[in-house]
CSV table of C-alpha atoms in Angstrom, one decimal:
chain,number,residue,atom,x,y,z
O,1,UNK,CA,-42.7,-56.1,81.5
O,2,UNK,CA,-44.4,-55.1,77.7
O,3,UNK,CA,-47.9,-53.6,77.9
O,4,UNK,CA,-50.9,-54.6,75.9
O,5,UNK,CA,-51.5,-52.0,72.9
O,6,UNK,CA,-53.2,-49.2,74.2
O,7,UNK,CA,-56.7,-48.2,72.0
O,8,UNK,CA,-57.9,-45.3,70.6
O,9,UNK,CA,-61.1,-43.7,69.3
O,10,UNK,CA,-61.1,-43.4,65.3
O,11,UNK,CA,-61.1,-41.6,62.9
O,12,UNK,CA,-60.2,-38.4,65.1
O,13,UNK,CA,-59.5,-35.3,63.5
O,14,UNK,CA,-57.1,-32.4,65.5
O,15,UNK,CA,-56.9,-29.0,64.7
O,16,UNK,CA,-54.1,-26.4,65.7
O,17,UNK,CA,-54.1,-23.0,65.1
O,18,UNK,CA,-52.9,-23.5,60.9
O,19,UNK,CA,-53.5,-27.2,60.4
O,20,UNK,CA,-56.0,-29.8,60.1
O,21,UNK,CA,-55.0,-33.6,60.8
O,22,UNK,CA,-57.3,-35.9,60.0
O,23,UNK,CA,-57.7,-40.0,58.8
O,24,UNK,CA,-56.3,-39.6,54.7
O,25,UNK,CA,-58.8,-39.4,52.2
O,26,UNK,CA,-58.2,-40.7,48.7
O,27,UNK,CA,-57.6,-37.4,47.2
O,28,UNK,CA,-54.3,-37.6,49.8
O,29,UNK,CA,-52.9,-40.9,48.7
O,30,UNK,CA,-50.6,-39.1,45.9
O,31,UNK,CA,-49.2,-36.5,48.0
O,32,UNK,CA,-48.9,-39.1,50.5
O,33,UNK,CA,-47.0,-41.8,48.2
O,34,UNK,CA,-44.7,-38.7,47.3
O,35,UNK,CA,-43.7,-38.9,51.0
O,36,UNK,CA,-42.8,-42.6,50.8
O,37,UNK,CA,-41.3,-41.7,47.4
O,38,UNK,CA,-39.2,-38.5,47.9
O,39,UNK,CA,-35.5,-38.7,48.3
O,40,UNK,CA,-35.4,-35.4,50.2
O,41,UNK,CA,-38.0,-36.7,52.6
O,42,UNK,CA,-36.6,-40.5,53.4
O,43,UNK,CA,-33.4,-38.9,53.3
O,44,UNK,CA,-33.4,-40.5,57.1
O,45,UNK,CA,-35.8,-43.0,56.5
O,46,UNK,CA,-33.4,-45.3,54.2
O,47,UNK,CA,-34.1,-44.4,51.6
O,48,UNK,CA,-37.3,-44.1,49.1
O,49,UNK,CA,-39.8,-46.9,49.2
O,50,UNK,CA,-40.0,-49.0,46.3
O,51,UNK,CA,-42.9,-49.2,43.6
O,52,UNK,CA,-44.1,-52.3,45.3
O,53,UNK,CA,-44.7,-51.1,48.8
O,54,UNK,CA,-46.2,-48.2,47.4
O,55,UNK,CA,-48.8,-49.4,45.4
O,56,UNK,CA,-49.5,-51.9,48.6
O,57,UNK,CA,-49.7,-48.3,51.4
O,58,UNK,CA,-51.7,-46.6,48.9
O,59,UNK,CA,-54.3,-49.1,49.0
O,60,UNK,CA,-54.4,-49.2,52.2
O,61,UNK,CA,-53.5,-45.9,53.6
O,62,UNK,CA,-56.8,-44.3,53.5
O,63,UNK,CA,-58.9,-44.2,56.4
O,64,UNK,CA,-55.9,-46.6,58.5
O,65,UNK,CA,-55.8,-46.1,62.1
O,66,UNK,CA,-53.6,-43.6,63.6
O,67,UNK,CA,-52.5,-42.2,60.3
O,68,UNK,CA,-53.0,-38.4,60.3
O,69,UNK,CA,-52.9,-36.6,57.3
O,70,UNK,CA,-52.0,-33.1,57.8
O,71,UNK,CA,-54.0,-30.4,55.9
O,72,UNK,CA,-53.0,-26.7,56.1
O,73,UNK,CA,-56.4,-24.9,57.3
O,74,UNK,CA,-55.8,-21.8,55.0
O,75,UNK,CA,-55.5,-23.8,51.2
O,76,UNK,CA,-56.0,-27.4,52.2
O,77,UNK,CA,-53.1,-28.1,50.4
O,78,UNK,CA,-51.9,-31.3,52.1
O,79,UNK,CA,-48.3,-30.5,54.6
O,80,UNK,CA,-47.6,-33.9,55.1
O,81,UNK,CA,-48.2,-37.0,57.4
O,82,UNK,CA,-47.4,-38.1,61.2
O,83,UNK,CA,-48.4,-41.8,62.1
O,84,UNK,CA,-49.3,-42.8,65.5
O,85,UNK,CA,-49.4,-46.7,66.7
O,86,UNK,CA,-48.0,-48.9,69.5
O,87,UNK,CA,-44.3,-50.2,68.6
O,88,UNK,CA,-43.8,-53.9,68.8
O,89,UNK,CA,-39.6,-53.6,69.3
O,90,UNK,CA,-40.3,-51.2,72.2
O,91,UNK,CA,-43.3,-52.9,74.6
O,92,UNK,CA,-45.8,-51.6,72.5
O,93,UNK,CA,-45.3,-47.8,73.7
O,94,UNK,CA,-46.6,-45.3,71.1
O,95,UNK,CA,-44.3,-44.5,68.4
O,96,UNK,CA,-45.1,-41.1,67.2
O,97,UNK,CA,-42.9,-40.9,63.7
O,98,UNK,CA,-43.8,-37.8,61.0
O,99,UNK,CA,-43.1,-36.8,57.4
O,100,UNK,CA,-43.7,-33.3,55.8
O,101,UNK,CA,-43.4,-32.7,52.1
O,102,UNK,CA,-40.0,-30.7,51.6
O,103,UNK,CA,-41.7,-27.2,49.9
O,104,UNK,CA,-43.6,-27.4,54.1
O,105,UNK,CA,-40.4,-27.3,55.7
O,106,UNK,CA,-39.2,-24.6,57.8
O,107,UNK,CA,-42.9,-23.4,58.6
O,108,UNK,CA,-43.2,-25.2,62.1
O,109,UNK,CA,-45.5,-27.5,60.9
O,110,UNK,CA,-44.1,-30.5,61.3
O,111,UNK,CA,-43.4,-28.8,65.0
O,112,UNK,CA,-46.9,-27.7,65.2
O,113,UNK,CA,-48.6,-31.5,64.3
O,114,UNK,CA,-46.4,-33.3,66.1
O,115,UNK,CA,-47.1,-31.6,69.9
O,116,UNK,CA,-50.9,-31.9,68.6
O,117,UNK,CA,-50.5,-35.7,68.0
O,118,UNK,CA,-48.5,-36.0,71.5
O,119,UNK,CA,-50.2,-34.2,73.1
O,120,UNK,CA,-53.8,-35.8,72.1
O,121,UNK,CA,-51.9,-39.3,72.6
O,122,UNK,CA,-51.6,-38.7,76.5
O,123,UNK,CA,-55.1,-37.7,76.9
O,124,UNK,CA,-56.7,-40.6,74.6
O,125,UNK,CA,-54.6,-42.8,74.1
O,126,UNK,CA,-51.8,-44.2,76.5
O,127,UNK,CA,-52.5,-45.0,80.1
O,128,UNK,CA,-51.2,-42.9,82.8
O,129,UNK,CA,-47.2,-43.4,83.4
O,130,UNK,CA,-46.9,-44.9,80.3
O,131,UNK,CA,-45.1,-43.2,77.1
O,132,UNK,CA,-45.2,-41.8,73.5
O,133,UNK,CA,-41.5,-42.4,72.2
O,134,UNK,CA,-39.9,-40.9,68.9
O,135,UNK,CA,-36.8,-42.7,66.5
O,136,UNK,CA,-35.0,-40.5,64.6
O,137,UNK,CA,-31.5,-40.8,62.7
O,138,UNK,CA,-28.8,-39.3,64.9
O,139,UNK,CA,-27.7,-37.5,62.2
O,140,UNK,CA,-31.0,-36.1,62.0
O,141,UNK,CA,-30.6,-32.4,63.6
O,142,UNK,CA,-34.1,-31.2,62.7
O,143,UNK,CA,-36.0,-33.9,63.6
O,144,UNK,CA,-34.1,-34.3,67.0
O,145,UNK,CA,-34.8,-30.2,67.1
O,146,UNK,CA,-38.1,-30.5,66.4
O,147,UNK,CA,-38.6,-33.5,69.1
O,148,UNK,CA,-36.7,-31.3,71.9
O,149,UNK,CA,-38.6,-28.1,71.2
O,150,UNK,CA,-42.2,-29.9,72.1
O,151,UNK,CA,-41.0,-31.5,75.2
O,152,UNK,CA,-39.7,-35.0,74.5
O,153,UNK,CA,-36.2,-36.0,75.8
O,154,UNK,CA,-33.6,-38.1,74.6
O,155,UNK,CA,-34.1,-41.7,76.4
O,156,UNK,CA,-31.6,-43.9,74.2
O,157,UNK,CA,-29.4,-43.8,71.4
O,158,UNK,CA,-28.7,-47.2,69.3
O,159,UNK,CA,-27.6,-48.7,65.8
O,160,UNK,CA,-30.7,-49.9,63.5
O,161,UNK,CA,-30.8,-49.8,60.5
O,162,UNK,CA,-26.6,-49.1,59.4
O,163,UNK,CA,-27.1,-46.1,61.6
O,164,UNK,CA,-27.1,-44.3,65.0
O,165,UNK,CA,-31.0,-44.2,66.1
O,166,UNK,CA,-31.5,-41.4,68.9
O,167,UNK,CA,-34.8,-42.5,71.3
O,168,UNK,CA,-36.8,-39.8,72.5
O,169,UNK,CA,-39.6,-40.2,74.4
O,170,UNK,CA,-42.4,-38.1,76.0
O,171,UNK,CA,-44.4,-39.0,79.0
O,172,UNK,CA,-45.9,-35.5,80.3
O,173,UNK,CA,-48.2,-33.0,77.2
O,174,UNK,CA,-46.6,-31.8,74.2
O,175,UNK,CA,-49.0,-28.2,74.0
O,176,UNK,CA,-49.3,-27.5,69.6
O,177,UNK,CA,-47.7,-24.3,70.6
O,178,UNK,CA,-44.2,-26.1,71.0
O,179,UNK,CA,-43.9,-25.9,75.1
O,180,UNK,CA,-44.2,-28.8,77.0
O,181,UNK,CA,-47.5,-28.7,80.4
């Protein structure tokens, strides 16, 4: 039986040891748009988004509910983005998705940011007994490893958009340091 969409407080700012996750601001739009158009970032996401869609997203991303801009606490540089939203295809469970700029890969920022959002979602967003999910292509080994490190478990696999996909689930709280409760 489908659950109702969960409400969560917005705007919200989360802080980790190295990152600030906050609503997208106007000055973040160029870096955010790059997340939609960079072929490396979009390798497992169906490729770069077309120009018309990018223009539409640029007009609506500032302050968008559940869209976190991930920023380095050290220098204020945009690292990437994390999105938290009800997934209409999966009974409105909360889905977390994320993208990082390629020059930020390999430093653990994705793990830190996604773990913080998943932990926050369990405390502020989802009712008791519900779950946060993430979907990634089976071929995206780095993304799968990130989800597993923060305590998410593989719950399903299927083919969608012409590629094998894996659904991960977190029904407990992930810690920003990467270890589940």
